[in-house]
PDB file of C-alpha atoms in Angstrom:
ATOM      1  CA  UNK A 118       0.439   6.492  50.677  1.00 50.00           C
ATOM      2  CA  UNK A 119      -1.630   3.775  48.661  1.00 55.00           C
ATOM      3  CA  UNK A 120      -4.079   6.052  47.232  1.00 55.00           C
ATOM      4  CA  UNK A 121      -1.581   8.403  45.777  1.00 57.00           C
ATOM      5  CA  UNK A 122       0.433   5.723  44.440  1.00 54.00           C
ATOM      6  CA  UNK A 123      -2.466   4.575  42.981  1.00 58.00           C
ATOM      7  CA  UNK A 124      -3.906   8.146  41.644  1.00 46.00           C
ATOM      8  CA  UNK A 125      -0.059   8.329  40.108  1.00 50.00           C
ATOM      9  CA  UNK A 126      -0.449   4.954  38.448  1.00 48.00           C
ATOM     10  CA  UNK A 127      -3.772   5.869  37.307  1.00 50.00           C
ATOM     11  CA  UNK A 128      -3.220   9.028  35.680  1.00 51.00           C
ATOM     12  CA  UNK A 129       0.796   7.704  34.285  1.00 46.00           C
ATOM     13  CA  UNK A 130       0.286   4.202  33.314  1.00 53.00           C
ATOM     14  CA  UNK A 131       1.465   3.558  29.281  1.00 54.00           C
ATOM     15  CA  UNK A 132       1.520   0.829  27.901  1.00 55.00           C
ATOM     16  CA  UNK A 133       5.067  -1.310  27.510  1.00 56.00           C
ATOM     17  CA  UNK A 134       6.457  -1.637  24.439  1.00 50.00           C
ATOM     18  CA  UNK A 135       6.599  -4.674  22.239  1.00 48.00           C
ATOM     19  CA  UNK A 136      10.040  -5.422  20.760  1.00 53.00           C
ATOM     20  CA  UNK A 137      10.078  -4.553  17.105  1.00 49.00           C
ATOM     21  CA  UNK A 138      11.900  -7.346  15.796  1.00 55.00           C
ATOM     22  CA  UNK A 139      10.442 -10.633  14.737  1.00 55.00           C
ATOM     23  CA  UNK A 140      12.375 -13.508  16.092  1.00 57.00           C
ATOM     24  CA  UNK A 141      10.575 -15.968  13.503  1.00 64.00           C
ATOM     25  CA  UNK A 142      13.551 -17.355  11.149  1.00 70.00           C
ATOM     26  CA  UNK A 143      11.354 -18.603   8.022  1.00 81.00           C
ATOM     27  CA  UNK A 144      12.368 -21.115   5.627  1.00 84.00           C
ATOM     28  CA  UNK A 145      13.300 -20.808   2.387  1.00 84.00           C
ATOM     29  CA  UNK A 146      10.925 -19.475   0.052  1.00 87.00           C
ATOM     30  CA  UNK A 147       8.637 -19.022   3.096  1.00 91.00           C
ATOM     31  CA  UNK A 148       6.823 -15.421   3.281  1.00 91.00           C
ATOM     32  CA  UNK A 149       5.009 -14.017   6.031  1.00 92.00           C
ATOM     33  CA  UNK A 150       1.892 -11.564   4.929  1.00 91.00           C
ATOM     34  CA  UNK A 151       1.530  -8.950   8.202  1.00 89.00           C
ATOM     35  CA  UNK A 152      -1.675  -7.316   7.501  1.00 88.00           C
ATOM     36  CA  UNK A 153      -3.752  -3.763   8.602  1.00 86.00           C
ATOM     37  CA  UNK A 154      -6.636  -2.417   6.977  1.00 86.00           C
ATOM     38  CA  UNK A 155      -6.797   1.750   7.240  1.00 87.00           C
ATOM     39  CA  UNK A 156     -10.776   3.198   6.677  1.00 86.00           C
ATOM     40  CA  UNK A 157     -12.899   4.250   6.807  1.00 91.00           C
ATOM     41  CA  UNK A 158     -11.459   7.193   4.870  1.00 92.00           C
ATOM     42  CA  UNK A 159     -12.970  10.495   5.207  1.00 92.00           C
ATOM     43  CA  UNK A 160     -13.474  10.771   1.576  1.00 94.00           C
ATOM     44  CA  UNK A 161     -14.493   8.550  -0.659  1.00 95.00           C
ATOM     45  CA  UNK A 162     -11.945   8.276  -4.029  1.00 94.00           C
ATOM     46  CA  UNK A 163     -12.807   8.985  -7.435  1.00 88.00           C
ATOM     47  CA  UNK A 164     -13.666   4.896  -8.031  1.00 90.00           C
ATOM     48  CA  UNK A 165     -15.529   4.715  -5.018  1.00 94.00           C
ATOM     49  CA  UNK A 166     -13.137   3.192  -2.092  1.00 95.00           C
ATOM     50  CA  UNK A 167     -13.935   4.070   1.053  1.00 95.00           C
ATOM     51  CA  UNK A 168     -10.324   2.296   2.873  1.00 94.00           C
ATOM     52  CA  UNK A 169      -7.519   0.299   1.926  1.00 93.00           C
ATOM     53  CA  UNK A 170      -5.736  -3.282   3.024  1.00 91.00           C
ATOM     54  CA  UNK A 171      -1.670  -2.483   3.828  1.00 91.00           C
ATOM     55  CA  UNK A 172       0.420  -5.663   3.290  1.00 92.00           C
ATOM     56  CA  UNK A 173       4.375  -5.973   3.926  1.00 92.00           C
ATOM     57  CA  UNK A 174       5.378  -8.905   2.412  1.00 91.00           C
ATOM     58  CA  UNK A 175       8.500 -10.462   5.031  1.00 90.00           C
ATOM     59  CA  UNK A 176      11.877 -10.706   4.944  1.00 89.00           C
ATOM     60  CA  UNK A 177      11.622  -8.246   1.566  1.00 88.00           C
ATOM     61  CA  UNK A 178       9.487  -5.411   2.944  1.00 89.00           C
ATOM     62  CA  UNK A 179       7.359  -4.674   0.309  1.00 90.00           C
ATOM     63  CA  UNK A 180       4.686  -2.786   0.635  1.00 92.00           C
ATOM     64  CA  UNK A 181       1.493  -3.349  -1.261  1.00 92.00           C
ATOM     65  CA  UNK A 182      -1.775  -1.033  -1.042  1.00 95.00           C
ATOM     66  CA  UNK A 183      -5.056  -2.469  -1.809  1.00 94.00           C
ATOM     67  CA  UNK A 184      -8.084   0.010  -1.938  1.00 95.00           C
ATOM     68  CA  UNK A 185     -11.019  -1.312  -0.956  1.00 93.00           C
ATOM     69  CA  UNK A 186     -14.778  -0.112  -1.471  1.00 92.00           C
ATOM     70  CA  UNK A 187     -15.836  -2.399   1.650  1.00 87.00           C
ATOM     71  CA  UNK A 188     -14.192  -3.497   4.668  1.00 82.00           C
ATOM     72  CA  UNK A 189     -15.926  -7.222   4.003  1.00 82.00           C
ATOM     73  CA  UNK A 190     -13.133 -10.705   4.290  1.00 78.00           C
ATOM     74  CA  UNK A 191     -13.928 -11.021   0.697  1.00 81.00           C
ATOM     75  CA  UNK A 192     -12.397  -8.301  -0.446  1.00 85.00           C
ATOM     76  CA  UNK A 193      -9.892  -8.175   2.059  1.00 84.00           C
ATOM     77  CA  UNK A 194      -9.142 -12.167   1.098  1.00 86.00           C
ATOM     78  CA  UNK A 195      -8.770 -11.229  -2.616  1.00 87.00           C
ATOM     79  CA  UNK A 196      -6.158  -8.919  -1.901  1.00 86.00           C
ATOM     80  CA  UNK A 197      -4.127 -11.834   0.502  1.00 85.00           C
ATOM     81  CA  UNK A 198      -4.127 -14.267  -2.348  1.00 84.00           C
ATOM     82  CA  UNK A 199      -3.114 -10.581  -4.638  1.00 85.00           C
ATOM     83  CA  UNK A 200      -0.113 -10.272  -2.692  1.00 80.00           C
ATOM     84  CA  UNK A 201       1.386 -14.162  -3.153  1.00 74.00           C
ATOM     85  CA  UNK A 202       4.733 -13.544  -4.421  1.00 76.00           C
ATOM     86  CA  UNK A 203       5.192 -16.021  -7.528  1.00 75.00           C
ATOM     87  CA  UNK A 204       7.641 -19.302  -6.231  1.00 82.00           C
ATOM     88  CA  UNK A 205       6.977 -18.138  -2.220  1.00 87.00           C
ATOM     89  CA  UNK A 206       4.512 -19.695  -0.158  1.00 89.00           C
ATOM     90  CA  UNK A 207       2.734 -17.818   2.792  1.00 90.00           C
ATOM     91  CA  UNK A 208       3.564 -19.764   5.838  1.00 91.00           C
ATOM     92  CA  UNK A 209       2.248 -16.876   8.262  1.00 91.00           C
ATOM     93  CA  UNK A 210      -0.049 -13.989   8.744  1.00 89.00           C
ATOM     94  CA  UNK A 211      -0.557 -11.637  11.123  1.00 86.00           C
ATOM     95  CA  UNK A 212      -3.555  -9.709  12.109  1.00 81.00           C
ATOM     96  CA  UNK A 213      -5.422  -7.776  14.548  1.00 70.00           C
ATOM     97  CA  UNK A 214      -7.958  -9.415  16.779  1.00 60.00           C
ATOM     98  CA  UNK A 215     -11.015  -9.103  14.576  1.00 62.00           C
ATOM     99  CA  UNK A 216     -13.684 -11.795  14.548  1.00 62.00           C
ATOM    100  CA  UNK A 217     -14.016 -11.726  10.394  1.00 64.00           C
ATOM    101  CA  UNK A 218     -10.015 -12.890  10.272  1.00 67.00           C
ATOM    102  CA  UNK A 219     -10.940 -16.202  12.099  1.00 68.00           C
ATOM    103  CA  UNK A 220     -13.734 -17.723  10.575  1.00 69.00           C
ATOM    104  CA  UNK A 221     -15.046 -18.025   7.651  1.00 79.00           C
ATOM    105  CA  UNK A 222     -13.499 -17.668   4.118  1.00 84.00           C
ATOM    106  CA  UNK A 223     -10.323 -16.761   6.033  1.00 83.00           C
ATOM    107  CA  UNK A 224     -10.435 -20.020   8.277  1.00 83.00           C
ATOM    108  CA  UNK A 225     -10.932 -22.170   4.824  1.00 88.00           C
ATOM    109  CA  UNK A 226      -8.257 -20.620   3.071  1.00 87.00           C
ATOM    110  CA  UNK A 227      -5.605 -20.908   6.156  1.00 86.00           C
ATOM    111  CA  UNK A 228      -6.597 -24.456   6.633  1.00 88.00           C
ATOM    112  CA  UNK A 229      -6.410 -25.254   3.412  1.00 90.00           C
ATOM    113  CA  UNK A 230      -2.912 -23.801   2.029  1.00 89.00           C
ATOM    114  CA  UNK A 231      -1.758 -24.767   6.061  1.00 91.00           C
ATOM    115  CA  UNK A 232      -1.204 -21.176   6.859  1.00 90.00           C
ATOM    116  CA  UNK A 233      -0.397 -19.950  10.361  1.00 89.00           C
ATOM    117  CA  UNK A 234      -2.235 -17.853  12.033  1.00 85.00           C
ATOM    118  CA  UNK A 235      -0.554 -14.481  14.398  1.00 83.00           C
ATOM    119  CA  UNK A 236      -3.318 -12.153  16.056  1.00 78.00           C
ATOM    120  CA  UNK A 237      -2.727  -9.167  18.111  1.00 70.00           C
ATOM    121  CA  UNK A 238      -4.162  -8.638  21.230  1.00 61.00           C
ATOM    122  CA  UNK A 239      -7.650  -6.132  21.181  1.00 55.00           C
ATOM    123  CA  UNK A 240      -6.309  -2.595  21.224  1.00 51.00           C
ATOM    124  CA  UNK A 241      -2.864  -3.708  21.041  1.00 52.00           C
ATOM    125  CA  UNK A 242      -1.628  -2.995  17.528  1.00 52.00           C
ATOM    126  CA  UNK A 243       2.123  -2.028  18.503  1.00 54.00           C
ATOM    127  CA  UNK A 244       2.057  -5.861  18.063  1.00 54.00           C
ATOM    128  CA  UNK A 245       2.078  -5.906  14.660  1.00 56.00           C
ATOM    129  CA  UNK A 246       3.857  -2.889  14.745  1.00 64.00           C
ATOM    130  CA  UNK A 247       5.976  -3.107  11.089  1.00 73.00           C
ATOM    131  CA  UNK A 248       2.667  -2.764   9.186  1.00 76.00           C
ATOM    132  CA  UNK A 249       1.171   0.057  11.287  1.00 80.00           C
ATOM    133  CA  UNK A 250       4.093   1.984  10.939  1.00 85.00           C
ATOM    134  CA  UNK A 251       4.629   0.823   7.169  1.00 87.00           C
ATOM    135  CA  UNK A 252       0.703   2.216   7.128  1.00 85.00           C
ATOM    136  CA  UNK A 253       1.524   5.291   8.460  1.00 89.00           C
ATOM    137  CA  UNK A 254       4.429   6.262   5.763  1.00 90.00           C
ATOM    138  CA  UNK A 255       2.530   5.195   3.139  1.00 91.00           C
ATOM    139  CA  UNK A 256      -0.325   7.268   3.847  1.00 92.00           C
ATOM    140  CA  UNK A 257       1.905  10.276   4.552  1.00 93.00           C
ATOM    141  CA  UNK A 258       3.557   9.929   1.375  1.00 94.00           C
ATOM    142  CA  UNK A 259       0.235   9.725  -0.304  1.00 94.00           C
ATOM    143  CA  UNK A 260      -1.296  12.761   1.104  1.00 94.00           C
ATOM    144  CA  UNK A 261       1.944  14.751   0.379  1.00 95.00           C
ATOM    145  CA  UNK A 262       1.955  13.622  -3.011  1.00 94.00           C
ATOM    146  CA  UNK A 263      -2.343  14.588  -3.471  1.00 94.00           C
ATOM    147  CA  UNK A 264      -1.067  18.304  -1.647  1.00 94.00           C
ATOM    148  CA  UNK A 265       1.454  18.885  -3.522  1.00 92.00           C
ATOM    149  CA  UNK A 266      -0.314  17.798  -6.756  1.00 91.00           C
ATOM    150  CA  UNK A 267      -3.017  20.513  -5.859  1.00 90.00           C
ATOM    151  CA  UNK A 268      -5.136  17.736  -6.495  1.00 89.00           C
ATOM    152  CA  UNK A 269      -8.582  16.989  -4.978  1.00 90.00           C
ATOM    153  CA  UNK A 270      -8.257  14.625  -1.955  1.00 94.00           C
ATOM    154  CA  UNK A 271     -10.275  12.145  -3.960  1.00 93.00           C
ATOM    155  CA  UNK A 272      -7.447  11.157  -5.516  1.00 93.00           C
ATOM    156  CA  UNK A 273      -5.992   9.366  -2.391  1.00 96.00           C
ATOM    157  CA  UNK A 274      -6.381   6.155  -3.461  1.00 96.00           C
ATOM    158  CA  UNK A 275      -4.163   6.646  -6.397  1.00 95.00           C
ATOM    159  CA  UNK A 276      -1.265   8.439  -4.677  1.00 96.00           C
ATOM    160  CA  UNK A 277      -1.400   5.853  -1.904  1.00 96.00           C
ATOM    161  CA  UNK A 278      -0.728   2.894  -4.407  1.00 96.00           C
ATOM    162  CA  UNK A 279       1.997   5.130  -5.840  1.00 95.00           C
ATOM    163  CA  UNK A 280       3.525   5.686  -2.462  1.00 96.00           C
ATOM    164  CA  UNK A 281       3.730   1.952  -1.729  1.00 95.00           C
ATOM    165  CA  UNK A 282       5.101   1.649  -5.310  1.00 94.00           C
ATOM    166  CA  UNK A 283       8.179   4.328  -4.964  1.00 94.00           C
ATOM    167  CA  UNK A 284       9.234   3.137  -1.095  1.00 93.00           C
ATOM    168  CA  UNK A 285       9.396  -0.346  -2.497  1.00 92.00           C
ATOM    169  CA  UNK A 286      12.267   1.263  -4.340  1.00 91.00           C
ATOM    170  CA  UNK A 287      14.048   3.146  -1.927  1.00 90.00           C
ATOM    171  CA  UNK A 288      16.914   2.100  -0.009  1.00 88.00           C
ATOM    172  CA  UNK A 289      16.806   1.275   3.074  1.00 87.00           C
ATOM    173  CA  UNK A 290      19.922   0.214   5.634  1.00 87.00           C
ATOM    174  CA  UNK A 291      17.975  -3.108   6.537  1.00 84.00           C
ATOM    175  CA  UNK A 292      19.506  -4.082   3.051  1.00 83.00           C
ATOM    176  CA  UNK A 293      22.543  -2.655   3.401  1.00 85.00           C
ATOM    177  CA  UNK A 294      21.147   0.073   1.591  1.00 83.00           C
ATOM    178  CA  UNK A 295      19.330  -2.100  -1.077  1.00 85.00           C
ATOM    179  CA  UNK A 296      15.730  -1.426  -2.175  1.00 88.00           C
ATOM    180  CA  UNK A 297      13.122  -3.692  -0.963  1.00 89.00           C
ATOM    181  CA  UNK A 298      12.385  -4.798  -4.183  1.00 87.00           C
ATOM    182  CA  UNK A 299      15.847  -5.083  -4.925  1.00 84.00           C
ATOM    183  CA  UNK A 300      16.417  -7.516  -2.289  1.00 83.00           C
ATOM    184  CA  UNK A 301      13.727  -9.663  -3.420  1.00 76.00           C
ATOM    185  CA  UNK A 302      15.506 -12.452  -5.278  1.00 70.00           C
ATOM    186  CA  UNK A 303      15.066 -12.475  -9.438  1.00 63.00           C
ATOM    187  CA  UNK A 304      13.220  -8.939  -9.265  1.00 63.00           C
ATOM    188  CA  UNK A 305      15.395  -6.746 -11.604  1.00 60.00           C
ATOM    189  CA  UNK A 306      13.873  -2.735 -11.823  1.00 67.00           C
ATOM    190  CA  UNK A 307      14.879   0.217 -12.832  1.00 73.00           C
ATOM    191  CA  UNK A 308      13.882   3.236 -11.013  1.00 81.00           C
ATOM    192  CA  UNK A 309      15.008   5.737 -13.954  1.00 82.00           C
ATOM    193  CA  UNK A 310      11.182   5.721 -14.506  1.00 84.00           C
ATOM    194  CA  UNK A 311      10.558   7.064 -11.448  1.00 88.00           C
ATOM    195  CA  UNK A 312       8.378  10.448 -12.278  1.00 88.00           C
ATOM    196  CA  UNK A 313       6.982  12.939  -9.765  1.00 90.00           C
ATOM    197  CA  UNK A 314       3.129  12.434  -8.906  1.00 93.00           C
ATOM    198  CA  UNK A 315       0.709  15.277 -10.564  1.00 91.00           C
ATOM    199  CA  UNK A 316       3.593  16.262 -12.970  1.00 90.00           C
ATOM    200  CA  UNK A 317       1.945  17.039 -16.519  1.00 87.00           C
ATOM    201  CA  UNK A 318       1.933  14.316 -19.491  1.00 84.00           C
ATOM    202  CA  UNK A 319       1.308  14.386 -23.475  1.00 82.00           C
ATOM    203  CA  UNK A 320      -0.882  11.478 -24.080  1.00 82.00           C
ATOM    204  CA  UNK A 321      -1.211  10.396 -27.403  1.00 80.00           C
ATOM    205  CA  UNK A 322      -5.177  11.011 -28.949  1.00 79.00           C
ATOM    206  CA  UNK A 323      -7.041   7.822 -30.112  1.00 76.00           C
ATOM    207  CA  UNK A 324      -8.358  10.261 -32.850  1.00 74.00           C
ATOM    208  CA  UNK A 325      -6.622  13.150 -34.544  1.00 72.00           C
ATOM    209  CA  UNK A 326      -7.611  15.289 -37.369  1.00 75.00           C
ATOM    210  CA  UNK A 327      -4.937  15.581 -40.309  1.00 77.00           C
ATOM    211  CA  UNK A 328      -3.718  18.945 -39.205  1.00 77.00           C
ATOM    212  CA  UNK A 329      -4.610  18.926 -35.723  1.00 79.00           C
ATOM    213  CA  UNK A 330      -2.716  17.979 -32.596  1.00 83.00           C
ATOM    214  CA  UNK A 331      -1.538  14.638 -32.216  1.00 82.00           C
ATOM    215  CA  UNK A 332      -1.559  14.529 -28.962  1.00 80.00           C
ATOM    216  CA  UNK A 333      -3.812  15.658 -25.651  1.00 82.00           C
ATOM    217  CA  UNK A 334      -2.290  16.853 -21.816  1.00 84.00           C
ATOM    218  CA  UNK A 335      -2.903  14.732 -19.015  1.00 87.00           C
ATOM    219  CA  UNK A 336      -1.360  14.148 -15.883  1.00 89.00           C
ATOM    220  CA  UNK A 337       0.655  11.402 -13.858  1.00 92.00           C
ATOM    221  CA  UNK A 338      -0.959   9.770 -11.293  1.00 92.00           C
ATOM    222  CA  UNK A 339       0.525   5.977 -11.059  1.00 93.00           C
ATOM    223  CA  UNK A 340       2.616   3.008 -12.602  1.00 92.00           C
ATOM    224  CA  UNK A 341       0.678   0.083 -14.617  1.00 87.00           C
ATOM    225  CA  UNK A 342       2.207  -3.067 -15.470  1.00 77.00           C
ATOM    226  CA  UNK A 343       4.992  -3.435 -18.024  1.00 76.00           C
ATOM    227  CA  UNK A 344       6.665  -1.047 -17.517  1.00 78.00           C
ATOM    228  CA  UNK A 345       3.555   1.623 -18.636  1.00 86.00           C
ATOM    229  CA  UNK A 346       1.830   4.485 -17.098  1.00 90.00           C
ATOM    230  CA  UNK A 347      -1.909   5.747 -15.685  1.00 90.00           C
ATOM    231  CA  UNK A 348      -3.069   8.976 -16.880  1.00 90.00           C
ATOM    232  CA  UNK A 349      -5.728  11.492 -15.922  1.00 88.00           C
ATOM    233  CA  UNK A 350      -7.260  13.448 -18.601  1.00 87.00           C
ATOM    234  CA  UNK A 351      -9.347  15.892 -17.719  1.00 82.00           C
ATOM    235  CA  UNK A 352     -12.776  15.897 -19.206  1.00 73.00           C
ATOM    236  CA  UNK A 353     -16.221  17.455 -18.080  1.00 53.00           C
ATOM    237  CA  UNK A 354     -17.237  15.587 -15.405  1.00 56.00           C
ATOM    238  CA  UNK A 355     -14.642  12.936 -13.451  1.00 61.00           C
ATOM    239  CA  UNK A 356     -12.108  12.869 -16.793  1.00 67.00           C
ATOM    240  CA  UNK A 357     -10.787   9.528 -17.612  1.00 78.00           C
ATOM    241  CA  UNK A 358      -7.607   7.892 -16.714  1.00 79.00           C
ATOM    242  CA  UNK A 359      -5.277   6.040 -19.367  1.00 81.00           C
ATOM    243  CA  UNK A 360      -2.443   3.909 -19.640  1.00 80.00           C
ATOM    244  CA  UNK A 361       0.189   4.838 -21.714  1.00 79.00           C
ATOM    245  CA  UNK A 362       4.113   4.183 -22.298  1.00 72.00           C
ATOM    246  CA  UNK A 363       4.274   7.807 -23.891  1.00 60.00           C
ATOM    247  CA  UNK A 364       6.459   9.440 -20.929  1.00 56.00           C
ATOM    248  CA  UNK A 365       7.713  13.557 -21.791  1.00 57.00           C
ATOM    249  CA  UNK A 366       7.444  14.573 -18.383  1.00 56.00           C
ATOM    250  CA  UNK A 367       6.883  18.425 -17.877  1.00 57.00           C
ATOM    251  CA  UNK A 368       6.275  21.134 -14.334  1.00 58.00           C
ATOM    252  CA  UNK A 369       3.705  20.476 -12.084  1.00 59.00           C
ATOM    253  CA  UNK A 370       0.392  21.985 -12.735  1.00 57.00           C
TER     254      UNK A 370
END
C-alpha cells in the first residue's frame, strides 16, 4: 500500500501554487521594481543583444524591455536605475535566487538608496509570477509582430520594446479599464499614434536632387522619445534605422 502511494506521489506530485496577489500595501510614491531577465536568445539582434531585462514597475504595471548584449549585473543594474520613475522611489525589488543579485554592485546600490530586497526560491519562479507572465506576453507580442512583419527574426529586439510600449497602453480591468500608463499619475498620452509594426513609411532624404524625390521608403519598427519615430531603411548590407516625426503610414510590406 506504501509503495504505490508512493510510486503515485512520485510520478503526480506538482508543485502548489503561489497566490498571485501581492499583499504589500506601499506608500505613497513608493514603487516596487519585480525583475526577470529572458536569454539567452536563439538569435542574436541586428545590434548585437543576445537577451533582455523585463521590469513591471508596481502598482502601475508598466512594462519596460531592456535588451541586453550580456547577462552581467552591470548591465542589468543600468537598466534598474533606467526604470526609476521620476518623483517615485524604489522601496522593493524582487528577483530570482541568483548569486550576481546579492552582492556586489547590486548589494551597494540596495544599501545605499535603502532598497528591499524579495528573492524567489531556486526553481521557483511562479513566485514572482507578475513578471514571468508579463515576460511571456511581451515576447509573444513581439514575435507576432517580427511574423507578421515578414521580417527577419533579428529584429526581435525591436518588436519586443514595441510590445512593452503598446500593452503599456492598453486597458486593462485592474484599472477599471484604464491603461497602465494611464493610471500612472501626471502621465498624459495619446495612443492615436499608435501604428502597426513593419507597416511601410516615407522618410524624408537628408539629400535630394532638385528634381528628384524628396523623400525615401522605410519601415516602422518602434517609438523614440517626443513623441517621434525609428525607421529602417533598407540599404546593402544591415540598412540603417532613423528617427523621424514624418508619419504617412501605408500596407504592410
Amino acid at each position: 500500500m506504501n509503495q504505490s502511494w508512493s510510486t503515485c506521489v512520485s510520478g503526480k506530485l506538482t508543485k502548489k501554487s503561489f497566490s498571485s496577489k501581492d499583499k504589500r500595501v506601499l506608500k505613497k510614491n513608493q514603487i516596487l521594481l519585480a525583475i526577470n531577465y529572458a536569454g539567452p536568445i536563439q538569435v542574436t539582434s541586428r545590434e548585437g543583444y543576445t537577451g533582455m531585462v523585463n521590469i513591471v514597475v508596481e502598482p502601475f504595471h508598466l512594462d519596460m524591455v531592456y535588451p541586453l548584449r550580456e547577462k552581467s549585473s552591470h548591465s542589468q543594474l543600468t537598466a534598474v536605475k533606467d526604470s526609476n520613475a521620476p518623483s517615485y522611489r524604489v522601496a522593493v525589488v524582487k528577483f530570482d535566487n541568483t548569486a550576481k543579485y546579492m552582492s556586489g554592485e547590486f548589494a551597494a546600490f540596495y544599501e545605499k538608496n535603502d532598497i528591499i530586497q524579495e528573492f524567489s526560491p531556486p526553481y521557483s519562479p511562479q513566485q514572482n509570477g507578475k513578471v514571468e507572465r508579463v515576460n511571456r506576453v511581451t515576447v509573444v507580442m513581439g514575435r507576432s509582430m517580427v511574423i507578421g512583419a515578414n521580417f527577419p527574426t533579428a529584429y526581435w529586439a525591436e518588436a519586443f520594446v514595441c510590445a512593452a510600449y503598446v500593452r503599456n497602453r492598453c486597458p486593462t480591468k485592474v484599472f477599471d479599464g484604464k491603461t497602465p500608463m494611464g493610471a500612472f499619475p501626471g502621465k498624459e498620452h495619446d495612443i492615436s499614434n499608435l501604428h502597426v509594426f513593419g507597416c511601410k513609411e516615407l522618410v524624408p532624404k537628408k539629400h535630394h536632387t532638385k528634381l528628384g524625390s524628396k523623400t525615401c521608403n522605410g519601415i516602422f519598427i518602434g517609438y523614440a522619445a517626443d513623441g517621434a519615430y525609428l525607421v529602417y531603411i533598407p540599404r546593402r548590407g544591415t540598412g540603417d534605422i532613423v528617427t523621424t516625426r514624418m508619419k504617412r503610414e501605408r500596407k504592410l510590406p
